[in-house]
Coordinates of C-alpha atoms in Angstrom, one line a residue:
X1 CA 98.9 80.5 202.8
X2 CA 101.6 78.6 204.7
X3 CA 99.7 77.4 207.6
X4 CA 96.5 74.9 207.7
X5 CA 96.5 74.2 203.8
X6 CA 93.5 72.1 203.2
X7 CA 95.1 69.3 200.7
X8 CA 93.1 68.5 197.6
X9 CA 94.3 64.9 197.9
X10 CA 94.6 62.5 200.8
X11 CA 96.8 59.1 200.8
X12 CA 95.6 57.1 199.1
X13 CA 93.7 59.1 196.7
X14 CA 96.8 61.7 196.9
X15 CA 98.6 58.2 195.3
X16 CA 98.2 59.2 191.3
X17 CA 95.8 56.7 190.4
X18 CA 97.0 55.6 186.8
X19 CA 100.6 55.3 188.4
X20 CA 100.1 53.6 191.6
X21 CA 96.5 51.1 191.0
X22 CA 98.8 48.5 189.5
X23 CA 100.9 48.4 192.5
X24 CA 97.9 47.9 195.0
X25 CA 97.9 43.9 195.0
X26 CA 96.4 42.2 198.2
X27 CA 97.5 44.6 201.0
X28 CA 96.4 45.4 204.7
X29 CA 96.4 48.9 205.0
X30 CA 96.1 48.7 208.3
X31 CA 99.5 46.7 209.3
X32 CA 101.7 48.7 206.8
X33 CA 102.4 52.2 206.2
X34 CA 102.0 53.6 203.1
X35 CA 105.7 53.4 202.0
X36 CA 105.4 49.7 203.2
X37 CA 102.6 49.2 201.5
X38 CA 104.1 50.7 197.5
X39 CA 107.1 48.5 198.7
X40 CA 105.2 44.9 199.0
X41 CA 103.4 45.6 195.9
X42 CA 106.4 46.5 194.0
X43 CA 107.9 43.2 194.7
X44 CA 104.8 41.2 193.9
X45 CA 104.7 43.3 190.3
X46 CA 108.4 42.2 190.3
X47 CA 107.8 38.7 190.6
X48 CA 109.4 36.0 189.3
X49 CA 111.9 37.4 191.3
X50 CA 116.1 37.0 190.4
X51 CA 117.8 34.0 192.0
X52 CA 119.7 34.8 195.2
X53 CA 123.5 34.6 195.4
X54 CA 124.3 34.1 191.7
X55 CA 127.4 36.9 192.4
X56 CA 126.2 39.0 189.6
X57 CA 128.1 41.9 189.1
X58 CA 125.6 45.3 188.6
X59 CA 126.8 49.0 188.1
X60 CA 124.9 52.3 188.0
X61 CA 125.7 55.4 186.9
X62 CA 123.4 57.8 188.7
X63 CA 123.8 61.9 187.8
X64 CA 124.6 63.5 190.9
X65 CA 125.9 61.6 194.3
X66 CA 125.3 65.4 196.4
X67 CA 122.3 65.5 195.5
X68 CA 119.2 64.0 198.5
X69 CA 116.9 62.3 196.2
X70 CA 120.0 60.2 194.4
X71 CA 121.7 59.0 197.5
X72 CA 118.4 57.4 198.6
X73 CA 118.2 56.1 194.9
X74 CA 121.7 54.6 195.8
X75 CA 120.5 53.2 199.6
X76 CA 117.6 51.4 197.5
X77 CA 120.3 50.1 194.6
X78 CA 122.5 48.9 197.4
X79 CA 119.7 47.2 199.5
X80 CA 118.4 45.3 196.7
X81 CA 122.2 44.0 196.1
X82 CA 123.1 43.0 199.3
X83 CA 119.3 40.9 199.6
X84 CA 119.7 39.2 196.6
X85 CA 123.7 38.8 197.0
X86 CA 124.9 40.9 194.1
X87 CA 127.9 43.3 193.3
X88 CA 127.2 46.7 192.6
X89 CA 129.1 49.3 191.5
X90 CA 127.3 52.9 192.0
X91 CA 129.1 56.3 190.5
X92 CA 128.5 59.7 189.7
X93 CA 130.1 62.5 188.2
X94 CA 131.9 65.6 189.2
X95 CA 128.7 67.7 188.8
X96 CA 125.1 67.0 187.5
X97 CA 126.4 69.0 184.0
X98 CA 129.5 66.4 183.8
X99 CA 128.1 64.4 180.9
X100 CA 131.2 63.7 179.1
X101 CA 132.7 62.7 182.9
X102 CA 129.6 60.4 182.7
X103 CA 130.2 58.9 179.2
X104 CA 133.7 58.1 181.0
X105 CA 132.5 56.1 183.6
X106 CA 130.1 54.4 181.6
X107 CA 133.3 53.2 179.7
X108 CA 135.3 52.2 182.8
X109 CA 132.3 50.0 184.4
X110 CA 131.7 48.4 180.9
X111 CA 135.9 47.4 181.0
X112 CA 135.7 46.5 184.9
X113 CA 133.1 43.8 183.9
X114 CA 129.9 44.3 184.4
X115 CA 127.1 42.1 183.3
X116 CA 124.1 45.0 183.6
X117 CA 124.9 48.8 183.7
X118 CA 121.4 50.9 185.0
X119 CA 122.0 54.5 184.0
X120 CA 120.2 57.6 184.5
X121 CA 121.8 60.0 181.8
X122 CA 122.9 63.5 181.7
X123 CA 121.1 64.5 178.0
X124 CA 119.4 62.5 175.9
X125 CA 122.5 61.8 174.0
X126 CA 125.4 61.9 176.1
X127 CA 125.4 57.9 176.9
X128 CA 124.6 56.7 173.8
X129 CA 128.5 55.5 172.8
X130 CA 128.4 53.7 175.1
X131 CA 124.9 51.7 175.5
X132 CA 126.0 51.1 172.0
X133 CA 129.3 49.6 173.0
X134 CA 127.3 47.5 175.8
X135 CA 125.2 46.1 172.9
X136 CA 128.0 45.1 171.3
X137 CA 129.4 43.3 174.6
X138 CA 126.0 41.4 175.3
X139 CA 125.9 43.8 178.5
X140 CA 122.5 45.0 179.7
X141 CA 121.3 48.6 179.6
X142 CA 118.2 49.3 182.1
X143 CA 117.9 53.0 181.6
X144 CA 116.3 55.0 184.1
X145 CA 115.3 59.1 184.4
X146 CA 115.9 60.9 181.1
X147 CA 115.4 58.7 178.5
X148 CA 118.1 58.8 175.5
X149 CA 116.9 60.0 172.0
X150 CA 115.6 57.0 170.3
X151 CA 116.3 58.2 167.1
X152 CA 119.9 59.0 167.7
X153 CA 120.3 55.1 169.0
X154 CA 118.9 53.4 166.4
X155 CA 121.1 55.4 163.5
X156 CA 124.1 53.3 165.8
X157 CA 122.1 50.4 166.0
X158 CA 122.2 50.5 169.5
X159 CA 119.2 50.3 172.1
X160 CA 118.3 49.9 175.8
X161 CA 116.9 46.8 177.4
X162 CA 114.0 48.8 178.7
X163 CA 113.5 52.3 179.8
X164 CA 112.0 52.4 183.3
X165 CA 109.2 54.9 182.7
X166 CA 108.5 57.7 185.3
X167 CA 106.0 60.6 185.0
X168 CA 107.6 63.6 185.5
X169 CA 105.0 65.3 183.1
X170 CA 102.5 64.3 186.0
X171 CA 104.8 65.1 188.7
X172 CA 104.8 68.7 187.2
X173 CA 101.2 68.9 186.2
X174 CA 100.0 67.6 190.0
X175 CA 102.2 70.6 191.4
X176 CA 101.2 73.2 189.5
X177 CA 97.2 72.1 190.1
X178 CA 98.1 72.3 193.9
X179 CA 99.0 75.8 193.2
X180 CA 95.8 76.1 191.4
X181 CA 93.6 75.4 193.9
X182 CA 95.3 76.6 196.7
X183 CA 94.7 80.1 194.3
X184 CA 91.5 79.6 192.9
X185 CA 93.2 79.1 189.4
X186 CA 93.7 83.7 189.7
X187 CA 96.7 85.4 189.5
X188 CA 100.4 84.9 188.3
X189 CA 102.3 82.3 188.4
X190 CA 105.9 80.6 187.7
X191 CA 108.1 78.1 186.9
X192 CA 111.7 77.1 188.1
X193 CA 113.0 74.2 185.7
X194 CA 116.0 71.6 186.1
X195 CA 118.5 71.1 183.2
X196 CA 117.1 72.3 179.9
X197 CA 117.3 68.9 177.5
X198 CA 116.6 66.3 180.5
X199 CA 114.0 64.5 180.1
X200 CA 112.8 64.7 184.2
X201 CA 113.3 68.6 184.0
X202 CA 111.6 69.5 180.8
X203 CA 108.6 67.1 182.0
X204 CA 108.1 68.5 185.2
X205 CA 108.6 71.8 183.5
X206 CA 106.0 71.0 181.1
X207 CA 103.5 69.3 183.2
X208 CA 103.3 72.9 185.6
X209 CA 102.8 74.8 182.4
X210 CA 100.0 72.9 180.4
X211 CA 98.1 73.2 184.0
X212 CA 98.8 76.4 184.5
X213 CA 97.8 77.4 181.2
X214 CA 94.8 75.3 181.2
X215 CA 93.6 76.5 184.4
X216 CA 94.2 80.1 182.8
X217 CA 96.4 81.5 184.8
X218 CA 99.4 84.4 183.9
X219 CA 103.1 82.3 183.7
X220 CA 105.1 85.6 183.9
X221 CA 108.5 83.7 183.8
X222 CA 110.0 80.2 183.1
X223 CA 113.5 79.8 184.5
X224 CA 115.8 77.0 183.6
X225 CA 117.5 77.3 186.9
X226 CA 119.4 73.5 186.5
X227 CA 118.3 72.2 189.8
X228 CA 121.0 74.7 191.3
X229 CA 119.4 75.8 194.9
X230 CA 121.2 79.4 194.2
X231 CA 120.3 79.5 190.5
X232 CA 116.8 79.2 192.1
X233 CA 117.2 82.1 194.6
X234 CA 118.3 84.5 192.3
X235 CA 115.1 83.8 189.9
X236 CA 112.9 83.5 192.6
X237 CA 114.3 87.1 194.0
X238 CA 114.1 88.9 190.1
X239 CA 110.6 87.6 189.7
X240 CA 109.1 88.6 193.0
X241 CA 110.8 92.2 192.1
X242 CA 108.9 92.4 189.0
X243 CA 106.2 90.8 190.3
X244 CA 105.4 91.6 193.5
X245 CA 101.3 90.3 193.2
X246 CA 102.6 87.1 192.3
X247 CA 100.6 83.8 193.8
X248 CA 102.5 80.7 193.0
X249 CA 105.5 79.2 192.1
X250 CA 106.0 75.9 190.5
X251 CA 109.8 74.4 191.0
X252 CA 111.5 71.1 189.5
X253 CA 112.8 70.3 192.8
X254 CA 112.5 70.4 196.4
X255 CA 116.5 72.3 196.3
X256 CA 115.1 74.8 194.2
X257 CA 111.5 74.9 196.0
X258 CA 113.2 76.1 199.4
X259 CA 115.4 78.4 197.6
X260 CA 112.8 79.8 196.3
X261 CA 111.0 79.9 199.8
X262 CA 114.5 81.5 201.2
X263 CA 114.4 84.6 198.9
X264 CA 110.3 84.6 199.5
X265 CA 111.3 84.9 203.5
X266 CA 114.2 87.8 203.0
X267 CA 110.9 89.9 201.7
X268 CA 108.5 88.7 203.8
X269 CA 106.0 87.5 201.3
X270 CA 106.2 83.6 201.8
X271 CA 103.0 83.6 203.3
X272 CA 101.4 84.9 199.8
X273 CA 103.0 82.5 197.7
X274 CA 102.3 79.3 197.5
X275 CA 105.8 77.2 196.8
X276 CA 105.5 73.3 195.6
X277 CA 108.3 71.3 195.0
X278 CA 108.8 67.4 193.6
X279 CA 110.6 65.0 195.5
X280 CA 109.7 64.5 198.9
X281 CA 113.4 65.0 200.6
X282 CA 114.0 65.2 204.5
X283 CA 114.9 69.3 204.2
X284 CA 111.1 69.7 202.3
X285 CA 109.4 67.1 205.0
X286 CA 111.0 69.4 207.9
X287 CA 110.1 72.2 205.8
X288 CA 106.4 71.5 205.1
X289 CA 105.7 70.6 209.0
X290 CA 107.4 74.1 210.1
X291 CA 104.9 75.7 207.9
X292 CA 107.4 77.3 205.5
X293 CA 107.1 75.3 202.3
X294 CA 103.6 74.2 201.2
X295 CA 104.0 71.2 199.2
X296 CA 105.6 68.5 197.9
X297 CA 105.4 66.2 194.8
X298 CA 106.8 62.6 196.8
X299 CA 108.4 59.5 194.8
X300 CA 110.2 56.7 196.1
X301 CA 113.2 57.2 194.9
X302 CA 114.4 54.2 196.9
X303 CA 112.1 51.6 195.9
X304 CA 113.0 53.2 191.9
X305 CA 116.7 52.2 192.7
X306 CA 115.6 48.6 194.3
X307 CA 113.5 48.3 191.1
X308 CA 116.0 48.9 188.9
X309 CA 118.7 46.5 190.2
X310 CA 116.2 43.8 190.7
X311 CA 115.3 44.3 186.7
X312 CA 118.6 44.2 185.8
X313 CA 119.2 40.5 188.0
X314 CA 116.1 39.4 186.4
X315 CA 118.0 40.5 182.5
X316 CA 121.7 39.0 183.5
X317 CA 119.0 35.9 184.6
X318 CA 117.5 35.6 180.8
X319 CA 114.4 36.9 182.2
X320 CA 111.8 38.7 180.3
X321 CA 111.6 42.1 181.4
X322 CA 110.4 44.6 178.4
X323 CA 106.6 44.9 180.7
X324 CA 108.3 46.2 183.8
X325 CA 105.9 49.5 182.8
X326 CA 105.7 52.1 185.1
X327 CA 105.9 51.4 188.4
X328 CA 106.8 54.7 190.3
X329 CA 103.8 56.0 192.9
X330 CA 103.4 59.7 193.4
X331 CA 101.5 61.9 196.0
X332 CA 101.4 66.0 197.5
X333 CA 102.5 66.2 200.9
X334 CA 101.3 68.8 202.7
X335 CA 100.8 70.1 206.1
X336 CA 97.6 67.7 206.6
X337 CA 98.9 65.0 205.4
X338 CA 102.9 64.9 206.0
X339 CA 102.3 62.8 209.2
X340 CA 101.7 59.8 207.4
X341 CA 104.8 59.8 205.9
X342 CA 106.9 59.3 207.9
X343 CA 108.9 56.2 206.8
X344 CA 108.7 57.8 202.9
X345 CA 112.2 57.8 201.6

């Protein structure tokens, strides 16, 4: 099953079509590439843009810094501050677990100044002393990833200045359906989760399990695995034992996706599973044009973190920014389509 997959979606209809038609604007596909192509349309969705040069001072507080898919977040945070000539301030706790080390730096960027804080929380919860304390400084909150529980918030009278929405509930579902055609919608399936309680892995997990059960196929196991690439192995190694007929396997991540590939190889049954990750990183790209991994979900995580600093310069600014909406494209790589992107990131 690893080699020649025939892809169920092709860029641009592999592009989620409620996510990514807003972003289309007046493009030429054939100058761009596709990741220049999401890029120019974010900015005119974006638009007014922030004034240039205005010294603004920005922090983020992003959830893991070892992590692929947050560094590039970081690259996109950092480019958008350097073009329109802002401070930024980008942290990250000890571990992606750390969410009282999180809370703490929350606190410390709030004291060190800053006019807009974008955070992408732990829990649900584990921020929300502080967005409250950055109401009560007139300090922006642009809130990105796991959304904090509304109704916790509001008993503080606290809130966010907007939640930057991304489908991880799609990203999920559009896995698992690759797996479902790939299969024929026959046979067993399973599911290797992120953190239990965050909103990204719960909605991924979700997403691959209404599809799954939809398409009516057998979820032997569900494995909160907490985006930990050895977490993953040992799942992926107990559920192959019990299951040896298995025919797909559904994972939160691309570190947990070719974990789960690794302990497919050591029995030599990768090429009767099919393995699909979610975001796009250099290790899966290698991976999927090798022929050892058959899918990715891909984001942008860059453009996510240019997008949020550029929301919170438009909030320090006065702007209004409460219909930024959803803005995040999404697409399967596979082998016949992994070519095209190259310049993703």
């Amino acid at each position: 099953m690893k080699k020649n997959l025939l892809s169920k979606f092709i860029l641009c209809g592999v592009l989620s079509t409620s996510v990514f038609m807003p972003l289309m604007g007046n493009l030429n596909a054939e100058e761009q590439s596709e990741f220049e192509k999401v890029q120019t349309a974010l900015m005119e969705k974006l638009e007014p843009l922030p004034q240039k040069d205005k010294d603004a001072q920005v922090a983020a507080i992003v959830s893991d810094l070892s992590n692929e898919f947050w560094v590039t977040e970081s690259e996109g945070m950092k480019a958008a501050a350097e073009e329109f000539g802002a401070k930024i301030d980008i942290q990250a706790p000890e571990s992606h677990t750390d969410a009282s080390g999180q809370l703490d730096i929350f606190n410390t960027m709030l004291s060190k100044g800053a006019q807009a804080i974008i955070t992408s929380p732990i829990t649900e919860s584990n921020l929300i002393p502080g967005i409250v304390e950055a109401n009560n400084k007139g300090v922006k909150v642009i809130n990105s990833g796991t959304k904090v529980k509304e109704d916790l918030l509001k008993e503080q009278n606290g809130y966010v200045d907007i939640q930057l929405e991304m489908d991880f509930y799609g990203q999920g579902k559009l896995a698992a359906e690759y797996i479902i055609e790939k299969t024929g919608g026959k046979g067993k399936v399973a599911v290797l989760a992120g953190n239990e309680g965050s909103t990204n892995g719960d909605g991924r997990r979700d997403g691959a399990l209404d599809a799954f059960k939809e398409a009516g196929m057998e979820v032997v196991q569900v494995v909160q695995a907490d985006w930990d690439p050895q977490k993953a192995f040992e799942a992926t190694a107990n559920i192959i034992q019990a299951n040896p007929d298995i025919v797909g396997i559904a994972c939160g991540n691309d570190d947990m996706g070719l974990a789960a590939v690794e302990a497919l190889e050591e029995k030599d049954m990768n090429d009767q599973v099919v393995v699909v990750g979610v975001d796009f990183t250099s290790q899966a790209k290698e991976a999927i044009k090798e022929g050892k991994y058959d899918a990715s979900v891909a984001m942008s995580p860059y453009l996510g973190g240019k997008q949020a600093v550029i929301i919170a310069l438009k909030a320090i600014e006065g702007q209004k920014i409460d219909d930024a909406g959803e803005t995040s494209p999404m697409a399967i790589v596979d082998s016949k389509n992994v070519d095209k992107f190259e310049d993703w990131k």
